[in-house]
mmCIF file of C-alpha atoms in Angstrom:
data_model
loop_
_atom_site.group_PDB
_atom_site.id
_atom_site.type_symbol
_atom_site.label_atom_id
_atom_site.label_comp_id
_atom_site.label_asym_id
_atom_site.label_seq_id
_atom_site.Cartn_x
_atom_site.Cartn_y
_atom_site.Cartn_z
ATOM 1 C CA MET B 1 -8.390 4.818 -16.814
ATOM 2 C CA LEU B 2 -9.698 5.525 -13.333
ATOM 3 C CA PHE B 3 -9.006 3.352 -10.356
ATOM 4 C CA THR B 4 -11.260 3.310 -7.311
ATOM 5 C CA PHE B 5 -9.700 2.426 -3.974
ATOM 6 C CA VAL B 6 -10.833 2.088 -0.423
ATOM 7 C CA VAL B 7 -8.406 3.944 1.800
ATOM 8 C CA LEU B 8 -7.752 2.832 5.348
ATOM 9 C CA GLY B 9 -6.267 5.224 7.891
ATOM 10 C CA ARG B 10 -3.348 4.193 10.117
ATOM 11 C CA LYS B 11 -5.518 3.842 13.214
ATOM 12 C CA GLU B 12 -7.916 1.619 11.325
ATOM 13 C CA LEU B 13 -5.127 -0.727 10.255
ATOM 14 C CA LYS B 14 -4.166 -1.249 13.896
ATOM 15 C CA ARG B 15 -7.690 -2.300 14.879
ATOM 16 C CA ASP B 16 -8.923 -5.840 15.124
ATOM 17 C CA CYS B 17 -9.502 -7.406 11.691
ATOM 18 C CA ARG B 18 -12.950 -8.547 12.864
ATOM 19 C CA LEU B 19 -14.203 -5.044 12.061
ATOM 20 C CA PHE B 20 -14.284 -6.129 8.437
ATOM 21 C CA GLY B 21 -16.588 -9.087 9.054
ATOM 22 C CA SER B 22 -19.213 -10.078 6.504
ATOM 23 C CA LYS B 23 -21.552 -7.323 7.684
ATOM 24 C CA ARG B 24 -18.997 -4.700 6.640
ATOM 25 C CA ILE B 25 -18.292 -6.123 3.191
ATOM 26 C CA LYS B 26 -20.715 -6.105 0.278
ATOM 27 C CA ASN B 27 -19.672 -7.447 -3.141
ATOM 28 C CA GLY B 28 -16.046 -7.538 -2.049
ATOM 29 C CA VAL B 29 -15.924 -3.833 -1.090
ATOM 30 C CA VAL B 30 -15.755 -2.449 2.443
ATOM 31 C CA SER B 31 -18.962 -0.507 2.936
ATOM 32 C CA PRO B 32 -18.604 3.283 2.573
ATOM 33 C CA GLY B 33 -18.909 5.278 5.740
ATOM 34 C CA HIS B 34 -17.370 2.550 7.896
ATOM 35 C CA GLY B 35 -16.521 4.094 11.231
ATOM 36 C CA ALA B 36 -18.033 7.265 12.615
ATOM 37 C CA ASN B 37 -14.730 9.096 12.243
ATOM 38 C CA GLY B 38 -14.611 8.632 8.460
ATOM 39 C CA ILE B 39 -11.275 6.816 8.464
ATOM 40 C CA VAL B 40 -12.363 4.736 5.502
ATOM 41 C CA THR B 41 -13.103 6.840 2.455
ATOM 42 C CA LYS B 42 -13.545 6.166 -1.221
ATOM 43 C CA VAL B 43 -11.005 7.797 -3.515
ATOM 44 C CA THR B 44 -11.283 7.893 -7.291
ATOM 45 C CA SER B 45 -8.215 9.271 -9.003
ATOM 46 C CA PRO B 46 -6.388 8.684 -12.262
ATOM 47 C CA ALA B 47 -3.397 6.612 -11.137
ATOM 48 C CA ALA B 48 -2.211 6.670 -14.759
ATOM 49 C CA ASP B 49 -2.332 10.484 -14.762
ATOM 50 C CA PRO B 50 -0.511 11.904 -17.832
ATOM 51 C CA GLU B 51 1.025 14.612 -15.637
ATOM 52 C CA TYR B 52 2.555 11.906 -13.436
ATOM 53 C CA ARG B 53 3.886 9.998 -16.465
ATOM 54 C CA THR B 54 5.502 13.233 -17.684
ATOM 55 C CA ALA B 55 7.052 13.779 -14.244
ATOM 56 C CA VAL B 56 8.451 10.210 -14.228
ATOM 57 C CA THR B 57 9.876 10.690 -17.727
ATOM 58 C CA SER B 58 11.467 13.948 -16.571
ATOM 59 C CA GLN B 59 12.980 12.209 -13.540
ATOM 60 C CA LEU B 60 14.398 9.462 -15.784
ATOM 61 C CA ALA B 61 15.949 12.096 -18.073
ATOM 62 C CA SER B 62 17.443 13.878 -15.057
ATOM 63 C CA LEU B 63 18.898 10.608 -13.761
ATOM 64 C CA VAL B 64 20.478 9.894 -17.132
ATOM 65 C CA THR B 65 21.921 13.412 -17.434
ATOM 66 C CA ASN B 66 23.461 13.273 -13.954
ATOM 67 C CA SER B 67 24.743 9.716 -14.352
ATOM 68 C CA ARG B 68 26.172 10.314 -17.811
ATOM 69 C CA ALA B 69 28.489 13.072 -16.591
ATOM 70 C CA LEU B 70 29.739 10.882 -13.761
ATOM 71 C CA LEU B 71 30.145 7.670 -15.778
ATOM 72 C CA VAL B 72 31.617 9.189 -18.945
ATOM 73 C CA ALA B 73 34.327 10.764 -16.761
ATOM 74 C CA VAL B 74 35.356 7.217 -15.821
ATOM 75 C CA ASP B 75 35.273 5.893 -19.402
ATOM 76 C CA PRO B 76 33.851 7.701 -22.462
ATOM 77 C CA ALA B 77 32.853 4.354 -24.007
ATOM 78 C CA VAL B 78 30.092 4.095 -21.384
ATOM 79 C CA SER B 79 28.166 6.736 -23.304
ATOM 80 C CA ASP B 80 27.010 4.090 -25.821
ATOM 81 C CA LEU B 81 25.714 1.900 -22.994
ATOM 82 C CA ILE B 82 23.816 4.834 -21.509
ATOM 83 C CA ASP B 83 22.255 5.597 -24.895
ATOM 84 C CA ALA B 84 21.145 1.965 -25.201
ATOM 85 C CA ALA B 85 19.636 2.080 -21.702
ATOM 86 C CA VAL B 86 17.729 5.260 -22.539
ATOM 87 C CA ARG B 87 16.344 3.741 -25.743
ATOM 88 C CA PHE B 88 15.333 0.649 -23.804
ATOM 89 C CA THR B 89 13.323 2.594 -21.214
ATOM 90 C CA GLU B 90 11.475 4.679 -23.818
ATOM 91 C CA GLY B 91 7.958 3.649 -24.767
ATOM 92 C CA GLY B 92 7.344 1.255 -21.903
ATOM 93 C CA LYS B 93 3.927 0.846 -20.310
ATOM 94 C CA MET B 94 5.167 2.264 -16.990
ATOM 95 C CA LEU B 95 3.109 -0.199 -14.992
ATOM 96 C CA ARG B 96 5.368 -0.201 -11.933
ATOM 97 C CA PRO B 97 5.434 3.598 -11.675
ATOM 98 C CA THR B 98 1.646 3.595 -12.094
ATOM 99 C CA PHE B 99 1.265 1.072 -9.260
ATOM 100 C CA CYS B 100 3.636 3.179 -7.164
ATOM 101 C CA HIS B 101 1.532 6.266 -7.896
ATOM 102 C CA ALA B 102 -1.675 4.409 -7.048
ATOM 103 C CA GLY B 103 -0.238 3.427 -3.662
ATOM 104 C CA TRP B 104 0.827 7.020 -3.097
ATOM 105 C CA LEU B 105 -2.680 8.254 -3.855
ATOM 106 C CA ILE B 106 -4.208 5.638 -1.569
ATOM 107 C CA ALA B 107 -1.983 6.878 1.259
ATOM 108 C CA GLY B 108 -3.236 10.420 0.682
ATOM 109 C CA GLY B 109 -0.343 11.792 -1.385
ATOM 110 C CA GLN B 110 -0.772 14.521 -3.955
ATOM 111 C CA SER B 111 -0.777 13.540 -7.623
ATOM 112 C CA ALA B 112 2.519 14.000 -9.494
ATOM 113 C CA ALA B 113 4.447 15.165 -6.407
ATOM 114 C CA ALA B 114 8.208 15.207 -6.987
ATOM 115 C CA PRO B 115 9.078 12.482 -4.435
ATOM 116 C CA ILE B 116 6.644 9.980 -5.935
ATOM 117 C CA ALA B 117 7.756 10.796 -9.474
ATOM 118 C CA ALA B 118 11.332 10.038 -8.389
ATOM 119 C CA ALA B 119 10.197 6.763 -6.828
ATOM 120 C CA GLY B 120 8.267 5.870 -9.985
ATOM 121 C CA ALA B 121 11.343 6.596 -12.111
ATOM 122 C CA ALA B 122 13.416 4.338 -9.851
ATOM 123 C CA PHE B 123 10.889 1.522 -10.319
ATOM 124 C CA GLU B 124 10.924 2.015 -14.090
ATOM 125 C CA TRP B 125 14.730 1.951 -14.199
ATOM 126 C CA LEU B 126 14.811 -1.136 -11.964
ATOM 127 C CA GLN B 127 12.294 -2.922 -14.187
ATOM 128 C CA ALA B 128 14.234 -2.063 -17.343
ATOM 129 C CA SER B 129 17.425 -3.332 -15.713
ATOM 130 C CA ALA B 130 15.692 -6.563 -14.705
ATOM 131 C CA LEU B 131 14.453 -7.079 -18.285
ATOM 132 C CA VAL B 132 17.938 -6.528 -19.705
ATOM 133 C CA HIS B 133 19.323 -9.043 -17.204
ATOM 134 C CA ASP B 134 16.528 -11.508 -18.005
ATOM 135 C CA ASP B 135 17.223 -11.259 -21.733
ATOM 136 C CA LEU B 136 20.926 -11.829 -21.130
ATOM 137 C CA MET B 137 20.343 -14.851 -18.891
ATOM 138 C CA ASP B 138 17.790 -16.362 -21.304
ATOM 139 C CA GLY B 139 19.823 -15.554 -24.412
ATOM 140 C CA SER B 140 16.847 -13.707 -25.897
ATOM 141 C CA ASP B 141 17.490 -12.053 -29.239
ATOM 142 C CA THR B 142 14.697 -9.474 -29.134
ATOM 143 C CA ARG B 143 12.650 -7.387 -26.729
ATOM 144 C CA ARG B 144 9.728 -5.183 -27.770
ATOM 145 C CA GLY B 145 10.412 -5.891 -31.440
ATOM 146 C CA ARG B 146 14.017 -4.662 -31.248
ATOM 147 C CA PRO B 147 17.309 -6.438 -30.657
ATOM 148 C CA SER B 148 17.951 -7.167 -26.988
ATOM 149 C CA VAL B 149 20.362 -4.736 -25.359
ATOM 150 C CA HIS B 150 23.093 -7.359 -24.980
ATOM 151 C CA ARG B 151 22.772 -8.225 -28.690
ATOM 152 C CA GLU B 152 23.534 -4.606 -29.603
ATOM 153 C CA PHE B 153 26.960 -5.029 -28.048
#
């Protein structure tokens, strides 16, 4: 799926909002070519780029590998919890990382750059953690057709 965005430069954002009066907007979109300096441009890029999704998945795997060594040294029983967390994050839609990537592209970042893949992985891990917490607080028995993480234990 392709997303089309209107990108505003930093200088443009500091200008008076009246620049975007009704004469500058047609059908809800800021007219192309606004400003002689080309600050506003139209960018079409695949925010849901498969290369980016692969990079996020790789970052998640790296996080798990690094965390496992640290946490299992504290208590080997934690390994089962880590395995459950990994299973829980697999197969998600990755909406938050995709939104993160879209914002990165809007700001002029390069697709699938390592820093944005790491940020996307952090959002995915945060979302998974929030879902586990939500299921626990609500007493939910299932999530995504499987037993909720807290039910496994």
